[in-house]
Coordinates of C-alpha atoms (C1' of nucleotides) in Angstrom, one line a residue:
Chain A
M122 CA -3.5 0.7 -10.7
L123 CA -2.6 -0.5 -14.1
D124 CA 1.0 -0.4 -15.5
R125 CA 1.3 2.5 -18.0
N126 CA 3.5 0.4 -20.2
Y127 CA 0.8 -2.2 -20.1
I128 CA -1.8 0.3 -21.0
R129 CA 0.2 1.5 -23.9
D130 CA 0.8 -1.9 -25.2
H131 CA -2.6 -3.7 -24.5
P132 CA -5.2 -1.0 -25.1
D133 CA -7.7 -3.7 -26.3
E134 CA -7.4 -5.6 -23.2
V135 CA -8.2 -2.5 -21.1
R136 CA -11.2 -1.6 -23.2
A137 CA -12.6 -5.1 -22.8
A138 CA -12.1 -4.9 -19.1
L139 CA -13.9 -1.7 -19.0
E140 CA -16.8 -3.1 -20.8
Q141 CA -16.9 -6.3 -18.9
K142 CA -16.9 -4.5 -15.5
G143 CA -19.6 -2.1 -16.8
V144 CA -17.4 0.9 -16.3
E145 CA -18.7 3.7 -18.3
D146 CA -17.3 6.9 -16.7
V147 CA -13.8 6.5 -17.9
D148 CA -12.6 8.1 -21.1
F149 CA -9.7 5.6 -22.0
D150 CA -8.9 7.3 -25.3
A151 CA -8.1 10.5 -23.4
I152 CA -5.8 8.6 -21.2
L153 CA -3.9 7.3 -24.2
D154 CA -3.8 10.8 -25.8
Y155 CA -2.6 12.3 -22.6
D156 CA 0.2 9.7 -22.2
E157 CA 1.3 10.1 -25.9
E158 CA 1.5 13.9 -25.4
W159 CA 3.3 13.6 -22.1
R160 CA 6.0 11.3 -23.7
E161 CA 6.7 13.9 -26.4
L162 CA 7.0 16.7 -23.9
K163 CA 9.1 14.4 -21.6
A164 CA 11.5 13.8 -24.5
R165 CA 11.6 17.5 -25.5
G166 CA 12.2 18.5 -21.9
D167 CA 15.0 16.0 -21.4
D168 CA 16.9 17.4 -24.5
L169 CA 16.5 21.0 -23.3
R170 CA 17.6 20.0 -19.8
H171 CA 20.6 18.3 -21.2
E172 CA 21.5 21.4 -23.1
R173 CA 21.2 23.5 -20.2
N174 CA 23.3 21.1 -17.9
Q175 CA 26.0 21.4 -20.5
V176 CA 26.0 25.2 -20.7
S177 CA 25.7 25.4 -16.9
S178 CA 28.8 23.3 -16.3
K179 CA 30.8 25.4 -18.9
I180 CA 29.7 28.5 -17.0
G181 CA 31.6 27.0 -14.0
E182 CA 34.6 26.3 -16.1
L183 CA 34.6 29.6 -17.6
K184 CA 34.4 31.5 -14.4
Q185 CA 37.2 29.4 -13.0
A186 CA 39.3 30.3 -16.1
G187 CA 38.5 33.9 -15.5
E188 CA 36.9 34.3 -18.9
H189 CA 34.1 36.4 -17.5
E190 CA 32.8 37.8 -20.7
E191 CA 32.2 34.4 -22.3
A192 CA 30.6 33.3 -19.0
D193 CA 28.1 36.0 -19.2
E194 CA 27.2 35.1 -22.7
A195 CA 26.7 31.5 -21.7
I196 CA 24.5 32.7 -18.7
E197 CA 22.4 34.6 -21.1
T198 CA 21.9 31.4 -23.4
S199 CA 21.1 29.5 -20.2
Q200 CA 18.5 31.9 -19.3
E201 CA 16.8 31.5 -22.6
L202 CA 16.8 27.8 -22.3
K203 CA 15.3 28.1 -18.8
A204 CA 12.3 29.9 -20.0
E205 CA 11.7 27.4 -22.8
L206 CA 12.3 24.6 -20.5
E207 CA 9.9 25.9 -17.9
S208 CA 6.9 26.0 -20.3
V209 CA 7.6 22.5 -21.7
E210 CA 7.9 21.1 -18.3
D211 CA 5.0 22.9 -16.8
R212 CA 2.8 21.3 -19.5
A213 CA 4.4 18.0 -19.0
A214 CA 3.8 18.2 -15.2
E215 CA 0.1 19.2 -15.8
L216 CA -0.5 16.2 -18.1
E217 CA 1.2 13.9 -15.8
A218 CA -1.0 15.0 -12.8
K219 CA -4.1 14.6 -15.0
L220 CA -2.8 11.2 -16.2
D221 CA -2.2 10.0 -12.6
D222 CA -5.7 11.1 -11.5
L223 CA -7.1 9.2 -14.4
L224 CA -5.2 6.2 -14.0
L225 CA -6.4 5.9 -10.4
E226 CA -9.9 5.5 -11.8
L227 CA -9.1 2.8 -14.2
P228 CA -10.3 -0.6 -12.7
Q229 CA -8.4 -3.8 -12.4
I230 CA -8.6 -6.2 -15.4
P231 CA -10.6 -9.5 -14.6
H232 CA -8.5 -12.7 -14.7
E233 CA -9.3 -14.7 -18.0
D234 CA -11.0 -17.3 -15.9
V235 CA -13.8 -15.1 -14.7
P236 CA -17.2 -15.6 -16.2
V237 CA -18.2 -12.7 -18.3
G238 CA -21.6 -11.3 -17.1
D239 CA -23.9 -8.4 -16.9
S240 CA -25.2 -8.5 -13.4
E241 CA -25.1 -10.6 -10.2
D242 CA -27.5 -13.1 -12.0
D243 CA -24.5 -14.2 -13.9
N244 CA -22.6 -15.1 -10.9
R245 CA -21.9 -18.9 -10.8
E246 CA -22.5 -21.2 -7.8
R247 CA -19.5 -23.4 -7.4
R248 CA -20.8 -25.6 -4.7
R249 CA -23.1 -26.0 -1.7
E250 CA -21.9 -27.5 1.6
G251 CA -23.4 -28.6 4.9
F252 CA -26.9 -29.3 3.6
D253 CA -26.8 -33.0 3.8
D254 CA -27.4 -33.4 7.5
L255 CA -29.4 -30.5 8.6
R256 CA -30.5 -29.7 12.2
E257 CA -34.0 -30.1 13.3
L258 CA -35.4 -26.6 13.0
P259 CA -38.5 -25.1 14.7
E260 CA -41.6 -25.1 12.6
E261 CA -41.4 -21.4 12.2
V262 CA -37.9 -19.9 12.6
T263 CA -38.0 -16.5 14.3
P264 CA -35.8 -13.9 12.4
H265 CA -32.9 -12.9 14.3
Y266 CA -34.1 -9.3 14.8
E267 CA -37.2 -10.5 16.6
L268 CA -35.3 -13.2 18.5
G269 CA -32.5 -10.9 19.5
E270 CA -35.1 -8.5 21.0
E271 CA -37.1 -11.2 22.8
L272 CA -33.9 -12.6 24.3
D273 CA -32.7 -9.2 25.0
I274 CA -29.3 -9.8 23.5
I275 CA -29.6 -7.3 20.7
D276 CA -30.8 -3.7 21.2
E277 CA -31.1 -1.7 18.2
A278 CA -33.6 0.9 19.6
R279 CA -31.2 2.1 22.3
A280 CA -28.4 2.3 19.8
A281 CA -30.4 4.5 17.6
K282 CA -30.7 6.7 20.7
T283 CA -27.0 6.9 21.4
T284 CA -25.7 6.9 18.0
G285 CA -28.2 6.5 15.2
S286 CA -30.0 4.0 13.0
G287 CA -27.9 1.2 11.7
F288 CA -26.1 0.6 14.9
Y289 CA -26.9 -1.8 17.8
F290 CA -25.9 -2.8 21.3
L291 CA -25.2 -6.5 22.0
K292 CA -26.0 -7.3 25.5
G293 CA -25.0 -10.2 27.9
E294 CA -25.0 -13.5 25.9
G295 CA -25.2 -11.6 22.8
A296 CA -22.0 -9.8 23.5
Q297 CA -20.4 -12.9 24.8
L298 CA -21.3 -14.7 21.5
E299 CA -19.6 -11.9 19.7
Y300 CA -16.4 -12.3 21.6
A301 CA -16.6 -16.0 21.4
L302 CA -16.8 -15.8 17.6
L303 CA -14.0 -13.5 17.5
Q304 CA -11.6 -15.6 19.6
F305 CA -12.7 -18.8 17.8
M306 CA -11.8 -17.4 14.3
L307 CA -8.6 -15.7 15.4
E308 CA -7.5 -19.0 16.9
L309 CA -8.5 -21.1 13.9
H310 CA -6.6 -18.8 11.6
R311 CA -3.5 -18.8 13.8
E312 CA -3.6 -22.6 13.2
Q313 CA -3.6 -21.8 9.5
G314 CA -0.4 -19.7 9.8
Y315 CA -1.7 -16.3 10.2
V316 CA 0.1 -13.7 12.3
D317 CA -2.2 -11.5 14.3
L318 CA -2.3 -7.7 13.8
F319 CA -4.3 -5.4 15.7
P320 CA -4.2 -2.1 13.6
P321 CA -5.0 1.5 14.1
I322 CA -8.6 2.1 13.4
P323 CA -8.5 5.5 11.6
V324 CA -6.6 5.5 8.3
N325 CA -5.4 8.4 6.1
S326 CA -6.3 9.3 2.6
E327 CA -3.0 7.7 1.1
S328 CA -3.9 4.3 2.6
M329 CA -7.5 4.5 1.4
T330 CA -6.0 5.3 -2.1
G331 CA -3.5 2.4 -1.8
T332 CA -6.3 -0.2 -1.5
G333 CA -8.6 1.5 -3.9
Q334 CA -11.4 2.9 -1.7
L335 CA -10.3 6.4 -2.8
P336 CA -10.8 8.3 -5.0
K337 CA -13.9 6.8 -6.3
F338 CA -15.7 5.5 -3.1
A339 CA -15.3 8.4 -0.7
E340 CA -19.1 8.5 -0.1
D341 CA -19.0 5.0 1.3
A342 CA -16.7 5.9 4.3
Y343 CA -16.8 8.0 7.4
K344 CA -14.4 10.8 7.5
L345 CA -13.2 12.5 10.7
E346 CA -13.9 16.2 10.7
G347 CA -10.8 18.5 10.5
E348 CA -8.5 15.5 10.0
D349 CA -7.0 13.5 7.1
L350 CA -8.6 10.4 8.6
W351 CA -11.2 7.9 7.8
L352 CA -12.8 5.2 10.0
C353 CA -11.6 2.0 8.9
P354 CA -14.1 0.4 6.4
T355 CA -12.2 -2.9 6.3
A356 CA -9.0 -4.1 8.0
E357 CA -7.8 -4.6 4.4
V358 CA -6.8 -0.9 4.5
P359 CA -4.5 -0.6 7.4
V360 CA -3.1 -4.1 7.0
T361 CA -2.4 -3.9 3.2
N362 CA -0.9 -0.5 3.5
M363 CA 1.3 -1.6 6.5
Y364 CA 4.1 -2.4 4.0
R365 CA 3.6 0.5 1.7
D366 CA 6.7 1.7 0.1
D367 CA 8.6 -1.2 1.7
I368 CA 10.8 -3.6 -0.3
L369 CA 10.3 -7.0 1.0
L370 CA 12.6 -9.9 0.7
K371 CA 11.8 -12.9 -1.3
E372 CA 12.2 -15.1 2.0
D373 CA 9.6 -12.8 3.7
L374 CA 7.0 -14.0 1.4
P375 CA 4.2 -15.3 1.7
I376 CA 3.2 -13.0 4.5
K377 CA -0.2 -14.0 6.1
H378 CA -1.7 -11.5 8.4
Q379 CA -5.0 -11.6 10.2
A380 CA -6.7 -8.7 12.0
Y381 CA -9.8 -8.1 13.8
T382 CA -11.2 -4.6 13.5
P383 CA -14.5 -2.9 13.7
N384 CA -15.5 -1.8 10.1
F385 CA -17.5 1.5 9.6
R386 CA -19.5 1.9 6.3
R387 CA -22.1 4.6 5.5
E388 CA -24.2 2.2 3.5
A389 CA -26.3 5.1 2.3
G390 CA -30.0 4.5 1.5
E391 CA -29.8 0.9 2.3
H392 CA -33.0 0.3 4.2
G393 CA -35.8 -2.1 3.6
T394 CA -37.0 -5.6 4.3
E395 CA -33.7 -7.3 3.1
T396 CA -31.7 -5.2 5.7
R397 CA -33.8 -5.4 8.8
G398 CA -31.8 -6.4 11.8
I399 CA -28.0 -6.7 11.9
V400 CA -27.4 -7.8 8.3
R401 CA -26.4 -4.5 6.9
V402 CA -25.3 -2.0 9.7
H403 CA -22.9 1.0 9.8
Q404 CA -20.5 -0.8 12.2
F405 CA -19.5 -4.4 12.4
N406 CA -16.7 -6.6 13.5
K407 CA -14.8 -8.7 11.1
V408 CA -11.7 -10.9 11.1
E409 CA -9.8 -10.2 7.9
M410 CA -7.1 -12.3 6.4
V411 CA -4.6 -10.6 3.9
N412 CA -1.9 -12.4 2.0
F413 CA 1.2 -10.8 0.4
V414 CA 2.7 -13.3 -2.1
E415 CA 5.1 -13.8 -5.1
P416 CA 3.2 -13.0 -8.3
D417 CA 3.3 -16.5 -9.7
T418 CA 1.7 -18.0 -6.7
S419 CA -1.4 -15.7 -6.1
Y420 CA -3.8 -18.1 -7.7
E421 CA -2.7 -20.9 -5.3
A422 CA -3.0 -18.6 -2.6
F423 CA -6.6 -17.5 -3.7
D424 CA -7.7 -21.1 -3.6
R425 CA -6.1 -21.7 -0.1
L426 CA -7.7 -18.4 1.2
V427 CA -11.2 -19.6 0.2
D428 CA -10.6 -22.8 2.0
E429 CA -9.4 -21.0 5.0
A430 CA -12.4 -18.9 5.2
E431 CA -14.7 -21.8 4.6
E432 CA -13.1 -23.7 7.6
V433 CA -15.0 -21.3 10.0
L434 CA -18.3 -22.4 8.7
R435 CA -17.3 -26.1 8.5
R436 CA -16.3 -26.1 12.1
L437 CA -19.4 -24.2 13.2
D438 CA -21.4 -26.7 11.1
L439 CA -23.3 -24.0 9.3
P440 CA -24.6 -24.6 5.9
Y441 CA -23.3 -22.4 3.0
R442 CA -22.2 -22.0 -0.6
I443 CA -19.5 -20.6 -2.8
L444 CA -20.3 -18.1 -5.5
E445 CA -17.9 -17.3 -8.2
M446 CA -18.3 -13.4 -9.1
C447 CA -18.8 -12.7 -12.8
T448 CA -17.2 -9.7 -14.3
A449 CA -20.0 -7.3 -13.6
D450 CA -19.8 -8.2 -9.9
L451 CA -16.1 -7.9 -9.5
G452 CA -15.0 -4.8 -7.5
F453 CA -12.9 -2.0 -8.9
T454 CA -9.7 -3.4 -7.6
Q455 CA -10.4 -7.2 -8.0
A456 CA -9.2 -9.6 -10.7
K457 CA -11.1 -12.6 -9.2
K458 CA -13.5 -12.9 -6.4
Y459 CA -15.4 -15.6 -4.6
D460 CA -18.2 -14.9 -2.2
I461 CA -19.1 -17.3 0.8
E462 CA -22.8 -17.2 1.7
V463 CA -24.1 -18.7 4.8
W464 CA -27.6 -20.0 5.0
A465 CA -29.9 -18.0 7.3
P466 CA -33.3 -19.8 7.5
G467 CA -35.3 -17.0 9.4
D468 CA -36.4 -14.8 6.6
E469 CA -37.8 -16.1 3.3
M470 CA -36.3 -14.5 0.3
D471 CA -36.9 -15.2 -3.4
D472 CA -33.4 -16.2 -4.2
G473 CA -32.8 -18.3 -1.1
P474 CA -32.3 -22.2 -1.5
E475 CA -35.1 -24.7 -1.8
E476 CA -34.9 -25.5 2.0
G477 CA -36.2 -21.8 2.5
G478 CA -34.5 -18.8 4.3
R479 CA -31.9 -16.9 2.5
W480 CA -28.3 -16.5 1.8
L481 CA -26.1 -14.0 3.5
E482 CA -22.7 -13.1 2.3
V483 CA -20.3 -13.6 5.0
S484 CA -17.0 -13.5 3.2
S485 CA -15.5 -12.2 0.1
V486 CA -12.2 -13.6 -1.1
S487 CA -10.3 -11.5 -3.7
N488 CA -7.0 -11.6 -5.7
F489 CA -5.9 -8.1 -6.6
E490 CA -2.8 -9.2 -8.5
D491 CA -0.5 -6.3 -8.4
F492 CA -3.3 -3.6 -8.6
Q493 CA -3.0 -2.5 -5.0
A494 CA 0.7 -3.1 -4.9
R495 CA 1.3 -0.7 -7.6
R496 CA -0.9 1.9 -5.9
A497 CA 0.6 1.4 -2.5
G498 CA 4.4 0.6 -3.6
L499 CA 4.4 -2.9 -2.3
R500 CA 7.5 -4.5 -3.7
Y501 CA 9.9 -7.4 -3.3
R502 CA 13.2 -8.4 -4.5
P503 CA 12.9 -11.8 -6.4
E504 CA 16.7 -12.1 -6.3
R505 CA 19.1 -9.9 -4.3
H506 CA 20.7 -8.4 -7.3
E507 CA 17.5 -7.8 -9.3
S508 CA 15.4 -4.8 -9.1
A509 CA 12.2 -4.8 -7.1
E510 CA 9.0 -6.0 -8.4
Y511 CA 5.4 -5.5 -7.3
I512 CA 4.0 -8.3 -5.1
H513 CA 0.4 -9.6 -5.4
T514 CA -2.1 -9.0 -2.6
L515 CA -5.2 -10.9 -1.8
N516 CA -7.6 -11.0 1.0
G517 CA -10.6 -12.6 2.5
S518 CA -13.0 -12.1 5.3
G519 CA -12.8 -14.7 7.9
L520 CA -15.6 -13.8 8.7
A521 CA -17.9 -10.9 9.1
L522 CA -19.4 -11.3 12.6
P523 CA -23.0 -10.0 12.6
R524 CA -24.3 -12.2 9.7
V525 CA -22.6 -15.3 11.3
M526 CA -24.4 -14.4 14.3
V527 CA -27.7 -14.0 12.4
A528 CA -27.0 -17.6 11.0
I529 CA -26.3 -18.9 14.4
L530 CA -29.5 -17.4 16.0
E531 CA -31.7 -18.6 13.2
Y532 CA -30.1 -22.1 12.3
Y533 CA -29.3 -23.0 16.0
Q534 CA -32.7 -21.9 17.1
N535 CA -34.8 -24.3 19.2
D536 CA -38.5 -24.7 19.7
D537 CA -38.6 -22.9 22.9
G538 CA -36.9 -19.8 21.5
T539 CA -33.5 -20.6 23.0
V540 CA -30.4 -20.9 20.8
T541 CA -27.9 -23.8 21.1
I542 CA -24.4 -22.6 21.0
P543 CA -22.3 -24.3 18.3
E544 CA -19.7 -26.6 20.2
P545 CA -16.4 -24.9 19.1
L546 CA -17.8 -21.7 20.7
R547 CA -18.5 -23.1 24.0
P548 CA -14.9 -23.0 25.4
Y549 CA -15.0 -19.2 24.7
M550 CA -18.4 -18.8 26.7
G551 CA -17.4 -20.4 30.0
G552 CA -18.9 -23.8 28.7
K553 CA -22.4 -22.4 28.2
E554 CA -24.4 -24.6 26.0
V555 CA -27.6 -22.6 25.4
I556 CA -28.4 -18.9 25.0
E557 CA -31.5 -18.4 27.2
G558 CA -31.7 -14.6 27.1
H559 CA -32.3 -11.9 29.7
E560 CA -35.3 -10.3 31.4
P561 CA -35.9 -7.1 29.7
V562 CA -35.0 -3.8 31.5
G563 CA -37.0 -0.6 32.0
E564 CA -40.6 0.6 31.9
S565 CA -41.1 -0.8 28.4
A566 CA -40.7 -4.1 29.9
L567 CA -44.0 -3.7 31.7
G568 CA -45.9 -3.4 28.6
A569 CA -44.9 -7.1 27.8
G570 CA -46.6 -7.9 31.1
E571 CA -43.5 -9.8 32.3
K572 CA -42.8 -7.8 35.5
D573 CA -45.3 -7.3 38.2
Chain B
rG228 C1' 1.9 21.2 22.8
rC229 C1' 7.0 23.5 23.4
rC230 C1' 12.4 23.3 22.6
rG231 C1' 16.5 20.8 20.2
rA232 C1' 18.6 17.3 16.7
rG233 C1' 18.0 14.5 12.4
rA234 C1' 16.1 11.9 7.4
rU235 C1' 21.5 10.6 1.5
rA236 C1' 20.8 4.3 -2.8
rG237 C1' 18.7 -2.8 -0.3
rC238 C1' 21.8 -1.5 4.4
rC239 C1' 25.8 1.8 6.7
rU240 C1' 28.1 6.3 6.0
rA241 C1' 30.8 11.2 3.7
rG242 C1' 29.5 15.7 1.3
rC243 C1' 25.8 20.7 3.7
rC244 C1' 29.0 26.2 7.0
rC245 C1' 31.7 28.0 1.8
rG246 C1' 26.2 26.3 -4.5
rG247 C1' 29.5 24.4 -10.2
rC248 C1' 34.4 19.3 -11.7
rC249 C1' 29.4 11.8 -12.9
rA250 C1' 26.5 11.7 -4.9
rA251 C1' 32.7 9.7 -2.7
rG252 C1' 33.4 5.3 0.2
rG253 C1' 32.1 0.7 2.9
rC254 C1' 28.7 -3.6 3.5
rG255 C1' 25.4 -6.9 1.3
rG256 C1' 24.2 -9.2 -3.4
rU257 C1' 25.0 -11.2 -8.9
rA258 C1' 28.4 -12.5 -12.7
rG259 C1' 33.3 -13.2 -14.3
rA260 C1' 38.9 -13.8 -13.5
rU261 C1' 42.0 -16.7 -10.4
rU262 C1' 41.6 -21.9 -7.9
rC263 C1' 41.4 -29.0 -8.1
rG264 C1' 37.7 -26.6 -4.8
rA265 C1' 37.0 -22.9 -1.3
rA266 C1' 38.7 -18.6 1.4
rA267 C1' 41.3 -14.2 0.1
rU268 C1' 41.9 -11.0 -4.1
rC269 C1' 40.8 -8.5 -8.6
rU270 C1' 37.2 -6.7 -12.4
rA271 C1' 32.1 -5.5 -14.0
rC272 C1' 27.1 -4.9 -12.7
rU273 C1' 23.6 -3.8 -8.6
rG274 C1' 17.4 3.2 -8.1
rU275 C1' 13.3 5.5 -11.5
rC276 C1' 11.6 7.4 -16.3
rC277 C1' 11.8 8.5 -21.7
rU278 C1' 14.1 6.1 -26.1
rC279 C1' 13.9 0.6 -31.2
rA280 C1' 18.8 2.0 -30.2
rC281 C1' 22.7 5.4 -29.3
rG282 C1' 21.9 8.1 -25.4
rG283 C1' 19.5 11.5 -22.2
rA284 C1' 16.9 13.0 -18.1
rC285 C1' 15.6 12.4 -13.0
rA286 C1' 16.7 10.8 -7.9
rC287 C1' 20.0 13.1 -1.4
rG288 C1' 12.3 12.4 3.4
rG289 C1' 7.9 15.5 0.4
rG290 C1' 6.5 20.3 -1.7
rA291 C1' 7.6 25.4 -2.9
rG292 C1' 11.1 29.4 -3.5
rU293 C1' 16.1 32.0 -4.6
rU294 C1' 19.9 31.1 -8.6
rC295 C1' 22.6 30.6 -15.2
rA296 C1' 23.2 26.4 -11.7
rA297 C1' 20.7 23.5 -5.4
rA298 C1' 22.2 17.2 -1.5
rU299 C1' 24.3 22.2 -0.3
rC300 C1' 20.8 28.6 0.7
rU301 C1' 15.4 30.1 2.3
rC302 C1' 10.3 28.8 3.5
rC303 C1' 6.2 25.2 4.4
rC304 C1' 5.0 20.0 5.5
rU305 C1' 5.7 14.8 7.1
rC306 C1' 8.1 11.3 10.0
rU307 C1' 12.1 9.8 13.5
rC308 C1' 15.1 10.6 18.0
rG309 C1' 16.0 13.4 22.6
rG310 C1' 14.5 16.8 26.5
rC311 C1' 10.2 19.4 28.8
rG312 C1' 4.9 19.6 29.6
rC313 C1' 0.0 17.1 29.5
rC314 C1' -2.2 12.3 30.1
rA315 C1' -5.0 6.6 30.6

RNA sequence: GCCGAGAUAGCCUAGCCCGGCCAAGGCGGUAGAUUCGAAAUCUACUGUCCUCACGGACACGGGAGUUCAAAUCUCCCUCUCGGCGCCA
């Protein structure tokens, strides 16, 4: 949420931001008008109330002095004031409620460094890492969704049965790889100074509003029937809202939390060749890093956060690139955002690198500045005697698991259809070095002619 | 789920029965005075909004109501604590 004073004083900046982010469904002039009218009413209401307070206290005095006649007169005056006050304040309350709703739909203003653009084509590639010394790949890399089925470590069909499309079972070595990735990432971020959290998975509407998923993006999330609860769309929501309405101390900052959670997203209508397999699913695990920092340090924290997320891929020795998002590709809440995209060589896509394959977004690192803090009431006291100020929040995935798994299954694939396990993960898989897969189970396995 | 008790400023606490006279007091913090310096002491400041300002309004968990007037009375909600029940 933007500061109302800021909006009054810098309307042109807000208009520019709306245009750069391509937001067209907000009537900013109406907001300014409402605010103007509200302030007038507020001033009038304050005056009336002042008058009433004076009359009221006089009534007390008169009554104690035993001057009942004059007291009754004063009561009459007070009653008249009351009626007028009510109409003024009702109108003001109406306007303020409207204003609050509208303000929740005003997006964050992009940081001045962010390249202005119209679409994702205007995003800038900052750098590319890990392509100098590539692994020897099979002639034809099998896409993860075929390989996962062949090795019987990913079972989408049976998940469709128990749950629906867009979900999957991981089995045996597949599930082990998932756990190994989790443990590995969490341990790495611990080294980077993160304190673990395991949050509640359902979150209420207030939390969803605090981080900006509501009110505009309700249709992206799963809602529990009969409850004011949503299935966690990202750990950002419970973790950022953890300190809602708290006042933190200067010495508390920066606070760095990491949290593993499952994430649930409806992803309505997202089916096609680009989303085969487990690259876009309704439930996936992710380790999220969230930083709470003093305002003037948030851009340092941003650079550090990108590096902390990258470290996962560096250690796994997976090639990737860093993309700087242009204004059009910034989210509603974001002032600045970098994406990290890992290289997955299994599927040819037009916008992939020269080496073939495609890019998969595995992390998004964002600085929200005080946008979320203002919505959620996240403050700190810069000096003991000073009044509280909004902090800055940032977060970054570190990382989203399924797409890392895709990259591993494709990039670490061997000629014989097995997958070499990246070294840092082996300690978490009982020393296992290669994923060899399982015999399929059930009558359908007979069709493959592999069981007598 | 049931019964009971509670929620007051950054923190701790009074006021609530019995409505009216700045939400009293303490702690912590900042500045000043004092001091060679410190401790102690004293003074001022230490929530939000509107206003260029003077000033004013609001704020006692949240919301609604009663009243000329609500921290105080009534109702609803949220959360916390205690007891009982249920439960992995």
